[in-house]
Coordinates of C-alpha atoms in Angstrom, one line a residue:
X263 CA 0.0 0.0 0.0
X264 CA 1.4 3.4 -1.0
X265 CA 0.7 5.3 2.3
X266 CA 1.4 8.7 0.7
X267 CA -1.1 8.2 -2.1
X268 CA -3.8 7.0 0.4
X269 CA -3.4 10.0 2.7
X270 CA -3.3 12.4 -0.3
X271 CA -6.6 10.9 -1.6
X272 CA -8.1 11.4 1.8
X273 CA -6.8 15.0 2.0
X274 CA -8.3 15.7 -1.4
X275 CA -11.7 14.3 -0.2
X276 CA -11.5 16.4 3.0
X277 CA -10.9 19.5 0.9
X278 CA -14.6 19.2 -0.3
X279 CA -16.8 20.5 2.5
X280 CA -19.5 18.0 1.5
X281 CA -17.3 15.1 2.5
X282 CA -16.0 16.3 5.9
X283 CA -18.8 15.0 8.2
X284 CA -18.7 11.6 6.5
X285 CA -15.0 11.2 6.8
X286 CA -14.9 12.1 10.6
X287 CA -17.8 9.6 11.3
X288 CA -16.2 6.8 9.3
X289 CA -14.8 4.1 11.6
X290 CA -11.5 3.8 9.8
X291 CA -10.6 7.3 8.4
X292 CA -10.0 9.3 11.6
X293 CA -8.1 6.6 13.5
X294 CA -6.0 6.1 10.3
X295 CA -5.1 9.7 10.2
X296 CA -3.9 9.5 13.8
X297 CA -1.6 6.6 12.8
X298 CA -0.3 8.6 9.8
X299 CA 0.8 11.4 12.1
X300 CA 3.5 9.1 13.4
X301 CA 4.8 8.1 10.0
X302 CA 8.5 8.4 9.2
X303 CA 7.8 10.2 6.0
X304 CA 7.3 14.0 6.7
X305 CA 5.2 14.3 3.5
X306 CA 2.7 11.7 4.9
X307 CA 2.6 13.6 8.2
X308 CA 2.1 17.0 6.6
X309 CA -0.6 15.7 4.3
X310 CA -2.4 14.1 7.3
X311 CA -2.3 17.4 9.1
X312 CA -3.7 19.2 6.1
X313 CA -6.6 16.7 6.0
X314 CA -7.3 17.2 9.7
X315 CA -7.3 20.9 9.2
X316 CA -9.9 20.6 6.6
X317 CA -12.0 18.3 8.7
X318 CA -11.8 20.6 11.7
X319 CA -13.5 23.4 9.7
X320 CA -16.9 21.7 10.5
X321 CA -17.8 22.8 14.1
X322 CA -19.8 19.5 14.7
X323 CA -16.6 17.5 13.8
X324 CA -14.4 19.1 16.5
X325 CA -15.8 17.3 19.5
X326 CA -15.4 14.0 17.7
X327 CA -11.9 14.9 16.7
X328 CA -10.8 16.0 20.1
X329 CA -12.2 12.8 21.6
X330 CA -10.5 10.6 19.0
X331 CA -7.9 8.5 20.8
X332 CA -4.4 9.8 20.3
X333 CA -5.2 12.7 17.9
X334 CA -4.4 15.6 20.2
X335 CA -1.5 13.7 21.8
X336 CA 0.1 13.1 18.4
X337 CA -0.5 16.7 17.3
X338 CA 1.1 18.0 20.4
X339 CA 4.0 15.7 20.0
X340 CA 4.7 17.1 16.6
X341 CA 4.5 20.7 18.0
X342 CA 6.9 19.9 20.9
X343 CA 9.4 17.6 19.1
X344 CA 12.6 19.4 18.5
X345 CA 13.4 17.4 15.3
X346 CA 10.1 18.4 13.6
X347 CA 10.3 20.5 10.5
X348 CA 9.0 24.1 10.8
X349 CA 6.3 23.3 8.3
X350 CA 5.1 20.3 10.3
X351 CA 5.1 22.3 13.6
X352 CA 3.2 25.1 11.9
X353 CA 0.5 22.8 10.4
X354 CA 0.2 20.9 13.7
X355 CA -0.3 24.2 15.6
X356 CA -3.0 25.2 13.2
X357 CA -4.9 22.0 13.8
X358 CA -4.4 22.2 17.5
X359 CA -5.6 25.8 17.6
X360 CA -8.6 25.1 15.5
X361 CA -9.7 22.3 17.8
X362 CA -9.0 24.0 21.1
X363 CA -9.5 27.7 20.1
X364 CA -11.6 27.7 17.0
X365 CA -12.6 31.4 17.1
X366 CA -9.2 32.6 16.2
X367 CA -8.4 30.2 13.4
X368 CA -8.4 30.9 9.7
X369 CA -10.1 28.9 7.0
X370 CA -7.9 27.0 4.4
X371 CA -7.9 27.7 0.7
X372 CA -9.9 25.3 -1.5
X373 CA -8.2 22.1 -2.7
X374 CA -9.2 19.6 -5.4
X375 CA -12.6 18.0 -5.3
X376 CA -13.6 14.3 -5.6
X377 CA -16.7 12.3 -5.1
X378 CA -18.1 12.0 -1.6
X379 CA -18.6 8.2 -1.7
X380 CA -14.9 7.2 -1.8
X381 CA -13.8 7.8 1.9
X382 CA -15.2 4.6 3.4
X383 CA -12.5 2.1 2.7
X384 CA -9.2 4.0 2.6
X385 CA -7.8 3.6 6.1
X386 CA -9.4 0.6 7.7
X387 CA -6.2 -1.5 7.4
X388 CA -4.1 1.2 9.1
X389 CA -6.4 1.3 12.1
X390 CA -6.0 -2.5 12.5
X391 CA -2.2 -2.1 12.9
X392 CA -2.6 -0.6 16.4
X393 CA -2.5 -2.6 19.6
X394 CA -2.9 -2.0 23.4
X395 CA -0.3 -2.6 26.1
X396 CA -1.1 -2.4 29.8
X397 CA 1.7 -1.2 32.1
X398 CA 1.8 -1.6 35.9
X399 CA 3.8 1.5 37.1
X400 CA 5.4 1.6 40.5
X401 CA 5.4 5.2 41.7
X402 CA 2.2 6.2 39.8
X403 CA 0.5 7.8 42.8
X404 CA -0.5 11.4 42.0
X405 CA -1.0 14.0 39.4
X406 CA 2.7 15.0 39.4
X407 CA 3.8 11.4 38.8
X408 CA 1.2 11.0 36.0
X409 CA 2.5 14.0 34.2
X410 CA 6.1 12.8 34.5
X411 CA 5.1 9.4 33.0
X412 CA 3.2 11.2 30.2
X413 CA 6.3 13.1 29.3
X414 CA 8.3 9.9 29.1
X415 CA 5.7 8.1 26.9
X416 CA 5.6 11.0 24.5
X417 CA 9.2 10.4 23.7
X418 CA 8.4 7.0 22.1
X419 CA 7.6 7.2 18.4
X420 CA 4.6 4.9 17.8
X421 CA 2.6 5.8 20.9
X422 CA -0.9 6.7 19.7
X423 CA -2.6 7.4 23.1
X424 CA -2.7 6.4 26.7
X425 CA -5.0 6.5 29.7
X426 CA -4.4 6.0 33.4
X427 CA -6.1 3.9 36.1
X428 CA -4.7 5.8 39.1
X429 CA -6.2 3.5 41.8
X430 CA -4.5 0.5 40.2
X431 CA -1.3 2.3 39.3
X432 CA -1.8 1.3 35.6
X433 CA -1.3 2.9 32.3
X434 CA -3.1 1.6 29.2
X435 CA -1.1 2.5 26.1
X436 CA -2.3 2.3 22.5
X437 CA 0.7 1.9 20.1
X438 CA 1.6 0.8 16.6
X439 CA 1.8 -3.0 16.2
X440 CA 5.6 -2.9 15.8
X441 CA 6.2 -1.2 19.2
X442 CA 7.4 -3.7 21.9
X443 CA 6.4 -3.4 25.5
X444 CA 10.0 -3.3 26.7
X445 CA 10.4 0.0 24.8
X446 CA 7.6 1.5 26.9
X447 CA 8.9 0.1 30.1
X448 CA 12.3 1.5 29.5
X449 CA 10.9 4.9 28.6
X450 CA 9.0 5.1 31.9
X451 CA 12.0 3.8 33.9
X452 CA 14.4 6.2 32.2
X453 CA 13.2 8.9 34.6
X454 CA 14.9 7.1 37.4
X455 CA 11.8 7.5 39.5
X456 CA 9.4 4.7 38.3
X457 CA 9.3 1.0 37.8
X458 CA 7.3 -0.4 34.9
X459 CA 6.1 -3.9 34.1
X460 CA 3.8 -5.3 31.4
X461 CA 0.4 -6.7 32.5
X462 CA -0.5 -9.9 30.5
X463 CA -3.4 -12.2 31.0
X464 CA -3.5 -16.0 30.5
X465 CA -6.3 -18.0 29.0
X466 CA -7.6 -18.7 32.5
X467 CA -7.8 -15.0 33.3
X468 CA -4.7 -14.9 35.5
X469 CA -2.7 -11.8 35.4
X470 CA 1.1 -11.8 35.2
X471 CA 3.5 -8.9 35.5
X472 CA 6.5 -9.1 33.1
X473 CA 9.6 -7.2 33.9
X474 CA 12.3 -6.4 31.3
X475 CA 15.8 -6.5 32.7
X476 CA 18.2 -3.6 32.0
X477 CA 19.9 -3.9 28.7
X478 CA 17.6 -6.6 27.3
X479 CA 17.5 -6.4 23.5
X480 CA 14.5 -4.8 21.8
X481 CA 14.2 -7.7 19.3
X482 CA 13.9 -10.6 21.6
X483 CA 16.9 -12.6 22.7
X484 CA 16.0 -12.4 26.4
X485 CA 12.8 -13.8 27.9
X486 CA 10.6 -11.6 30.0
X487 CA 10.7 -12.4 33.7
X488 CA 7.4 -13.3 35.4
X489 CA 7.1 -11.4 38.6
X490 CA 3.6 -11.9 40.0
X491 CA 0.4 -13.8 39.2
X492 CA -3.0 -12.8 40.4
X493 CA -6.6 -13.1 39.2
X494 CA -8.4 -9.9 38.1
X495 CA -10.6 -8.4 35.4
X496 CA -8.7 -5.5 33.9

C-alpha cells in the first residue's frame, strides 16, 4: 500500500466541504489519520495534518476529533518535538488551535474535489495495525507522577494514546503494532523514579506482570521475567 497516495486521496476528499462530516464519522478514516501522524515520511505527516485541518472546519466535527484516541496527543508531540520540521510544527499548531481555540483560526484555501462516496475504505487497514499494552507502574501515585510518565511516553515514536487507572497504578497505552512493551517500560523507567512492568493475562484470566531487565535487546533474545500472578478483570 502506498501510504502517501492514500493520505493524499483522503486529504483531497477532505478539501470538499460535503465530505467532511462523512470522513470524521467513518470508523477507519480518523483513526487512520492518527496513525499517519507518526509516519516516518514527513510528507505523509504533513498531508495528514492538512486533512485534519480541513475536517476541523466543520464545528460539529471538532468534539469527535478532540475525543479521537491519540489525535491531540500526536499533534502536540509534533509541535513539541525538536526534530520536527518548521512546516510540520506550523501545520500541527493550526490543527491544535482550530480544535482548542476555534474562534481565532483561519479557513484554508480550496483544494481539489472528488466524489463524496470514496472515503469509506481507505484507512481501515491502518487502524488495525494498532495494539494495546497495559503497564503496571510503581510510583504512579498522584498528578505529578502521572505528568512525568506522560512526558516519558511522549518520547516514544509509535505511541498513539494512553489512559491512566490511578487507583490500580496502571497505564493503558495504544501503540503501533511494531512497538514492543519493553520500549515503553524503559521509557518510563528512564526517569529514574518509576518502575514499569507489562500486564499480561493468561487464557484462564490470570494476570502476570512481566519485567524487562536492563539492557535486554528490543528484538527478543531475552525472555521476559514473570514477577507476579493474580486473578483480576482489567
